[in-house]
Amino acid sequence: MQPNLFELLKTSSKSKARLGKITTAHGVVTTPIFMPVGTNGTVKGISSRDIQELEAEIILANTYHLYLRPGTKTVAAAGGIQKFMNWNGPVLTDSGGFQVWSLKELRHITEQGVEFRSHLDGSKHLFTPASVMGAQREIGADIIMAFDECTPYPSTIAEAEHSLSLTLQWTREAMEWLCKNPPIHGYPQYFFGIVQGGMHKELRQKSVEALKELGPDGYAMGGLSVGEPIETMYEIADFCTSLLPQDRARYVMGVGTPWNLLELIKRGVDMCDCILPNKNAQDGLVYTSRGVLRYKGARFAMDFNTPLDPECKCYCCTHYSRGYLRHLFKAKEPLGWTLSTIHNLHFYIHLMQQAKAHIANDTFEEWASEMIPRLMQDAE
């Protein structure tokens, strides 16, 4: 029997914000945590050394993309995802359910699984609970996710209930397969079930209750940030964390902005991931202590004295000016994307470090209330 993955260390006296510890074979992760996204076995634009220097504690990789390229057997032959990408820390793999769901015209869903065509070459593939668990065994992530059917928004209660029934059926099949097929890289892998049910609280409750009977190592909340109003996302996340076990980690998948993270932490969420730090950096947008900065603006062309964020201590902000970053962006030089990505990821990771310190001191709510409007404003 595997040791427990998660240890709850403290809960705020003023909200549901929590301090916790996740212990894996590749290191300890302190929560609340933001996980940089390394979809293809790389955090886009930066190296594993950069990730380490940013003090990231865990990163996310994606089963769908690694399955298609280079193939999960290739990753297994390298000794697992850590050795493949030269990253010594913990890794979580998304099962690929969201990516398959997003293919829309290229996939067909049945009770058996999802038949889809590759977005790369049109080749046909079938994902089943067993095949997805097998792929994640080969990848060798420390935390692996259930194969789920992401409920679209909006959805009727009948549509969401059908989607939920598939997710629960596939979760049972996945756990049965994992029991019969142990890890292959010599260290434990922990399994997270995914709470679905759309924006229907009665279905979310049904999902939580069914998953609690199965007893996964942790719980993710899927089907959020798929087009619903932001307050609805917060409401559903808050509802789910009120039902979930206290002694298991809670993970909201694919969210979000810095202020989203603080709002979710306040509602009892421990883990988040999102591509926004990487994607927005490449689009000329960065997050700063003074708000959202669009550094490609013409007004920064001659600004050679100001970093992206005067309060930030990342490599980008201590060495380069807004004017130089704007030049790199306009010239389409990859260095600009790399430097702005380093800044955004440093900002997210440092924000989580601050959140943990404030939870420990029981000052999180006051600090978050001050930070959220500041983070949401446009920076000068």
CSV table of N, CA, C and O in Angstrom, one decimal, residues 192-264:
chain,number,residue,atom,x,y,z
A,192,PHE,N,-5.4,10.7,-9.4
A,192,PHE,CA,-6.4,11.7,-9.1
A,192,PHE,C,-7.7,11.4,-9.9
A,192,PHE,O,-7.6,11.2,-11.1
A,193,GLY,N,-8.8,11.3,-9.2
A,193,GLY,CA,-10.1,11.3,-9.8
A,193,GLY,C,-10.5,12.7,-10.2
A,193,GLY,O,-10.0,13.7,-9.6
A,194,ILE,N,-11.4,12.9,-11.2
A,194,ILE,CA,-11.8,14.2,-11.6
A,194,ILE,C,-13.3,14.4,-11.4
A,194,ILE,O,-14.1,13.6,-11.9
A,195,VAL,N,-13.6,15.5,-10.7
A,195,VAL,CA,-15.0,15.8,-10.4
A,195,VAL,C,-15.6,16.6,-11.6
A,195,VAL,O,-15.0,17.6,-12.1
A,196,GLN,N,-16.7,16.0,-12.2
A,196,GLN,CA,-17.4,16.6,-13.3
A,196,GLN,C,-18.8,16.9,-12.9
A,196,GLN,O,-19.2,16.8,-11.7
A,197,GLY,N,-19.6,17.3,-13.9
A,197,GLY,CA,-21.0,17.6,-13.6
A,197,GLY,C,-21.5,19.0,-14.1
A,197,GLY,O,-22.6,19.4,-13.7
A,198,GLY,N,-20.6,19.6,-14.9
A,198,GLY,CA,-21.0,20.9,-15.4
A,198,GLY,C,-21.2,21.9,-14.3
A,198,GLY,O,-20.5,21.9,-13.3
A,199,MET,N,-22.1,22.8,-14.5
A,199,MET,CA,-22.4,23.9,-13.5
A,199,MET,C,-23.6,23.5,-12.7
A,199,MET,O,-24.2,24.4,-12.0
A,200,HIS,N,-23.9,22.2,-12.6
A,200,HIS,CA,-25.1,21.7,-11.9
A,200,HIS,C,-24.6,21.1,-10.5
A,200,HIS,O,-23.9,20.1,-10.5
A,201,LYS,N,-24.9,21.8,-9.4
A,201,LYS,CA,-24.4,21.4,-8.1
A,201,LYS,C,-24.8,20.0,-7.7
A,201,LYS,O,-24.0,19.3,-7.1
A,202,GLU,N,-26.0,19.6,-8.1
A,202,GLU,CA,-26.5,18.3,-7.7
A,202,GLU,C,-25.6,17.2,-8.4
A,202,GLU,O,-25.4,16.2,-7.8
A,203,LEU,N,-25.2,17.5,-9.6
A,203,LEU,CA,-24.3,16.5,-10.3
A,203,LEU,C,-22.9,16.6,-9.7
A,203,LEU,O,-22.2,15.5,-9.6
A,204,ARG,N,-22.4,17.7,-9.4
A,204,ARG,CA,-21.1,17.9,-8.8
A,204,ARG,C,-21.1,17.1,-7.5
A,204,ARG,O,-20.1,16.4,-7.1
A,205,GLN,N,-22.2,17.2,-6.7
A,205,GLN,CA,-22.2,16.4,-5.4
A,205,GLN,C,-22.3,14.9,-5.7
A,205,GLN,O,-21.6,14.2,-5.0
A,206,LYS,N,-23.0,14.5,-6.7
A,206,LYS,CA,-23.1,13.1,-7.1
A,206,LYS,C,-21.7,12.6,-7.5
A,206,LYS,O,-21.3,11.5,-7.1
A,207,SER,N,-20.9,13.4,-8.2
A,207,SER,CA,-19.6,13.1,-8.7
A,207,SER,C,-18.7,12.9,-7.5
A,207,SER,O,-17.9,11.9,-7.4
A,208,VAL,N,-18.7,13.9,-6.5
A,208,VAL,CA,-17.8,13.8,-5.4
A,208,VAL,C,-18.1,12.6,-4.5
A,208,VAL,O,-17.2,11.8,-4.1
A,209,GLU,N,-19.4,12.3,-4.3
A,209,GLU,CA,-19.8,11.2,-3.5
A,209,GLU,C,-19.3,9.9,-4.1
A,209,GLU,O,-18.8,8.9,-3.4
A,210,ALA,N,-19.5,9.7,-5.4
A,210,ALA,CA,-19.1,8.5,-6.1
A,210,ALA,C,-17.5,8.3,-6.1
A,210,ALA,O,-17.0,7.2,-5.8
A,211,LEU,N,-16.8,9.4,-6.2
A,211,LEU,CA,-15.4,9.4,-6.2
A,211,LEU,C,-14.8,9.1,-4.8
A,211,LEU,O,-13.9,8.3,-4.6
A,212,LYS,N,-15.5,9.6,-3.8
A,212,LYS,CA,-15.1,9.3,-2.4
A,212,LYS,C,-15.2,7.8,-2.1
A,212,LYS,O,-14.4,7.2,-1.4
A,213,GLU,N,-16.2,7.2,-2.7
A,213,GLU,CA,-16.3,5.7,-2.5
A,213,GLU,C,-15.2,5.0,-3.1
A,213,GLU,O,-14.7,3.9,-2.6
A,214,LEU,N,-14.7,5.5,-4.3
A,214,LEU,CA,-13.5,4.9,-4.9
A,214,LEU,C,-12.2,5.1,-4.2
A,214,LEU,O,-11.3,4.3,-4.3
A,215,GLY,N,-12.1,6.3,-3.6
A,215,GLY,CA,-10.9,6.6,-2.8
A,215,GLY,C,-9.6,6.9,-3.5
A,215,GLY,O,-8.6,6.3,-3.2
A,216,PRO,N,-9.7,7.8,-4.5
A,216,PRO,CA,-8.4,8.1,-5.2
A,216,PRO,C,-7.4,8.9,-4.3
A,216,PRO,O,-7.8,9.3,-3.2
A,217,ASP,N,-6.2,9.1,-4.7
A,217,ASP,CA,-5.2,9.7,-3.9
A,217,ASP,C,-5.4,11.2,-3.8
A,217,ASP,O,-4.9,11.9,-2.9
A,218,GLY,N,-6.2,11.8,-4.8
A,218,GLY,CA,-6.4,13.2,-4.8
A,218,GLY,C,-7.6,13.5,-5.7
A,218,GLY,O,-8.1,12.6,-6.4
A,219,TYR,N,-8.1,14.7,-5.7
A,219,TYR,CA,-9.3,15.1,-6.5
A,219,TYR,C,-9.0,16.3,-7.3
A,219,TYR,O,-8.4,17.3,-6.8
A,220,ALA,N,-9.3,16.2,-8.6
A,220,ALA,CA,-9.3,17.4,-9.5
A,220,ALA,C,-10.7,17.8,-9.8
A,220,ALA,O,-11.7,17.0,-9.7
A,221,MET,N,-10.8,19.1,-10.1
A,221,MET,CA,-12.1,19.7,-10.5
A,221,MET,C,-12.0,20.0,-12.0
A,221,MET,O,-11.2,21.0,-12.3
A,222,GLY,N,-12.6,19.3,-12.9
A,222,GLY,CA,-12.6,19.5,-14.3
A,222,GLY,C,-13.8,20.3,-14.8
A,222,GLY,O,-14.7,20.5,-14.0
A,223,GLY,N,-13.8,20.6,-16.1
A,223,GLY,CA,-15.0,21.3,-16.6
A,223,GLY,C,-15.2,22.7,-16.1
A,223,GLY,O,-16.3,23.2,-16.2
A,224,LEU,N,-14.1,23.3,-15.6
A,224,LEU,CA,-14.2,24.7,-15.2
A,224,LEU,C,-13.3,25.6,-16.1
A,224,LEU,O,-12.4,25.1,-16.8
A,225,SER,N,-13.6,26.9,-16.2
A,225,SER,CA,-13.0,27.8,-17.1
A,225,SER,C,-13.1,27.3,-18.6
A,225,SER,O,-12.2,27.3,-19.3
A,226,VAL,N,-14.4,26.9,-18.9
A,226,VAL,CA,-14.7,26.4,-20.2
A,226,VAL,C,-15.7,27.4,-20.9
A,226,VAL,O,-16.5,27.0,-21.8
A,227,GLY,N,-15.8,28.6,-20.4
A,227,GLY,CA,-16.7,29.6,-21.0
A,227,GLY,C,-17.8,30.1,-20.0
A,227,GLY,O,-18.5,31.1,-20.4
A,228,GLU,N,-17.9,29.5,-18.8
A,228,GLU,CA,-18.8,30.0,-17.9
A,228,GLU,C,-18.4,31.3,-17.2
A,228,GLU,O,-17.2,31.7,-17.3
A,229,PRO,N,-19.3,32.1,-16.7
A,229,PRO,CA,-19.0,33.4,-16.0
A,229,PRO,C,-18.0,33.0,-14.9
A,229,PRO,O,-18.1,32.0,-14.2
A,230,ILE,N,-17.1,34.0,-14.6
A,230,ILE,CA,-16.0,33.7,-13.7
A,230,ILE,C,-16.6,33.5,-12.3
A,230,ILE,O,-16.0,32.6,-11.5
A,231,GLU,N,-17.6,34.2,-11.9
A,231,GLU,CA,-18.2,34.0,-10.6
A,231,GLU,C,-18.8,32.6,-10.4
A,231,GLU,O,-18.8,32.0,-9.3
A,232,THR,N,-19.3,32.1,-11.6
A,232,THR,CA,-19.9,30.7,-11.5
A,232,THR,C,-18.7,29.7,-11.3
A,232,THR,O,-18.9,28.7,-10.5
A,233,MET,N,-17.6,29.9,-11.9
A,233,MET,CA,-16.4,29.1,-11.7
A,233,MET,C,-16.1,29.1,-10.2
A,233,MET,O,-15.8,28.0,-9.6
A,234,TYR,N,-16.0,30.2,-9.6
A,234,TYR,CA,-15.6,30.3,-8.2
A,234,TYR,C,-16.7,29.6,-7.3
A,234,TYR,O,-16.4,28.9,-6.4
A,235,GLU,N,-18.0,29.8,-7.7
A,235,GLU,CA,-19.0,29.2,-6.9
A,235,GLU,C,-19.0,27.7,-6.9
A,235,GLU,O,-19.1,27.0,-5.9
A,236,ILE,N,-18.8,27.1,-8.1
A,236,ILE,CA,-18.7,25.7,-8.3
A,236,ILE,C,-17.5,25.1,-7.5
A,236,ILE,O,-17.5,24.1,-6.9
A,237,ALA,N,-16.3,25.8,-7.7
A,237,ALA,CA,-15.1,25.3,-7.0
A,237,ALA,C,-15.3,25.3,-5.5
A,237,ALA,O,-15.0,24.4,-4.8
A,238,ASP,N,-15.9,26.4,-5.0
A,238,ASP,CA,-16.2,26.5,-3.6
A,238,ASP,C,-17.2,25.4,-3.1
A,238,ASP,O,-17.0,24.9,-2.0
A,239,PHE,N,-18.2,25.1,-3.9
A,239,PHE,CA,-19.1,24.1,-3.6
A,239,PHE,C,-18.4,22.7,-3.5
A,239,PHE,O,-18.6,22.0,-2.5
A,240,CYS,N,-17.6,22.5,-4.4
A,240,CYS,CA,-16.9,21.2,-4.5
A,240,CYS,C,-15.9,21.0,-3.3
A,240,CYS,O,-15.9,19.9,-2.6
A,241,THR,N,-15.1,22.1,-3.0
A,241,THR,CA,-14.2,21.9,-1.9
A,241,THR,C,-14.9,21.7,-0.5
A,241,THR,O,-14.3,21.1,0.4
A,242,SER,N,-16.1,22.2,-0.4
A,242,SER,CA,-16.9,22.0,0.8
A,242,SER,C,-17.3,20.5,1.0
A,242,SER,O,-17.5,20.1,2.1
A,243,LEU,N,-17.3,19.8,-0.1
A,243,LEU,CA,-17.7,18.3,-0.1
A,243,LEU,C,-16.5,17.4,0.0
A,243,LEU,O,-16.6,16.3,0.4
A,244,LEU,N,-15.3,17.8,-0.5
A,244,LEU,CA,-14.2,17.0,-0.7
A,244,LEU,C,-13.5,16.7,0.6
A,244,LEU,O,-13.5,17.5,1.5
A,245,PRO,N,-12.8,15.5,0.7
A,245,PRO,CA,-12.1,15.1,2.0
A,245,PRO,C,-11.1,16.2,2.3
A,245,PRO,O,-10.4,16.7,1.4
A,246,GLN,N,-10.9,16.4,3.6
A,246,GLN,CA,-9.9,17.3,4.0
A,246,GLN,C,-8.4,16.8,3.8
A,246,GLN,O,-7.5,17.6,3.7
A,247,ASP,N,-8.3,15.5,3.8
A,247,ASP,CA,-7.0,14.9,3.8
A,247,ASP,C,-6.5,14.5,2.4
A,247,ASP,O,-5.6,13.7,2.2
A,248,ARG,N,-7.1,15.1,1.4
A,248,ARG,CA,-6.7,14.9,0.0
A,248,ARG,C,-6.5,16.2,-0.7
A,248,ARG,O,-7.2,17.2,-0.4
A,249,ALA,N,-5.5,16.3,-1.6
A,249,ALA,CA,-5.2,17.5,-2.4
A,249,ALA,C,-6.4,17.8,-3.3
A,249,ALA,O,-7.0,16.9,-3.9
A,250,ARG,N,-6.7,19.1,-3.5
A,250,ARG,CA,-7.7,19.5,-4.5
A,250,ARG,C,-7.1,20.4,-5.6
A,250,ARG,O,-6.3,21.3,-5.3
A,251,TYR,N,-7.4,20.0,-6.8
A,251,TYR,CA,-6.7,20.6,-8.0
A,251,TYR,C,-7.8,21.1,-9.0
A,251,TYR,O,-8.6,20.3,-9.4
A,252,VAL,N,-7.7,22.4,-9.3
A,252,VAL,CA,-8.6,22.9,-10.3
A,252,VAL,C,-7.7,23.0,-11.6
A,252,VAL,O,-6.7,23.6,-11.7
A,253,MET,N,-8.2,22.3,-12.6
A,253,MET,CA,-7.5,22.1,-13.9
A,253,MET,C,-7.6,23.3,-14.8
A,253,MET,O,-8.7,23.7,-15.1
A,254,GLY,N,-6.5,23.8,-15.4
A,254,GLY,CA,-6.5,24.7,-16.4
A,254,GLY,C,-6.9,26.2,-16.1
A,254,GLY,O,-7.4,26.9,-16.9
A,255,VAL,N,-6.6,26.6,-14.8
A,255,VAL,CA,-6.9,27.9,-14.3
A,255,VAL,C,-5.7,28.4,-13.6
A,255,VAL,O,-5.1,27.7,-12.8
A,256,GLY,N,-5.3,29.7,-13.8
A,256,GLY,CA,-5.9,30.7,-14.6
A,256,GLY,C,-5.0,31.9,-14.4
A,256,GLY,O,-3.8,31.9,-14.3
A,257,THR,N,-5.6,33.1,-14.3
A,257,THR,CA,-4.9,34.4,-14.0
A,257,THR,C,-4.4,34.4,-12.6
A,257,THR,O,-4.8,33.6,-11.7
A,258,PRO,N,-3.4,35.3,-12.3
A,258,PRO,CA,-3.0,35.4,-10.9
A,258,PRO,C,-4.1,35.6,-9.9
A,258,PRO,O,-4.1,35.1,-8.8
A,259,TRP,N,-5.1,36.5,-10.3
A,259,TRP,CA,-6.2,36.8,-9.3
A,259,TRP,C,-7.1,35.6,-9.2
A,259,TRP,O,-7.7,35.3,-8.2
A,260,ASN,N,-7.3,34.8,-10.3
A,260,ASN,CA,-8.0,33.6,-10.2
A,260,ASN,C,-7.5,32.6,-9.2
A,260,ASN,O,-8.2,32.0,-8.4
A,261,LEU,N,-6.1,32.5,-9.2
A,261,LEU,CA,-5.5,31.6,-8.2
A,261,LEU,C,-5.7,32.0,-6.8
A,261,LEU,O,-6.0,31.2,-6.0
A,262,LEU,N,-5.6,33.3,-6.5
A,262,LEU,CA,-5.9,33.8,-5.2
A,262,LEU,C,-7.3,33.6,-4.7
A,262,LEU,O,-7.6,33.2,-3.6
A,263,GLU,N,-8.2,33.8,-5.7
A,263,GLU,CA,-9.7,33.5,-5.4
A,263,GLU,C,-9.9,32.1,-5.1
A,263,GLU,O,-10.7,31.7,-4.2
A,264,LEU,N,-9.3,31.2,-5.8
A,264,LEU,CA,-9.5,29.8,-5.7
A,264,LEU,C,-8.8,29.2,-4.4
A,264,LEU,O,-9.4,28.4,-3.7
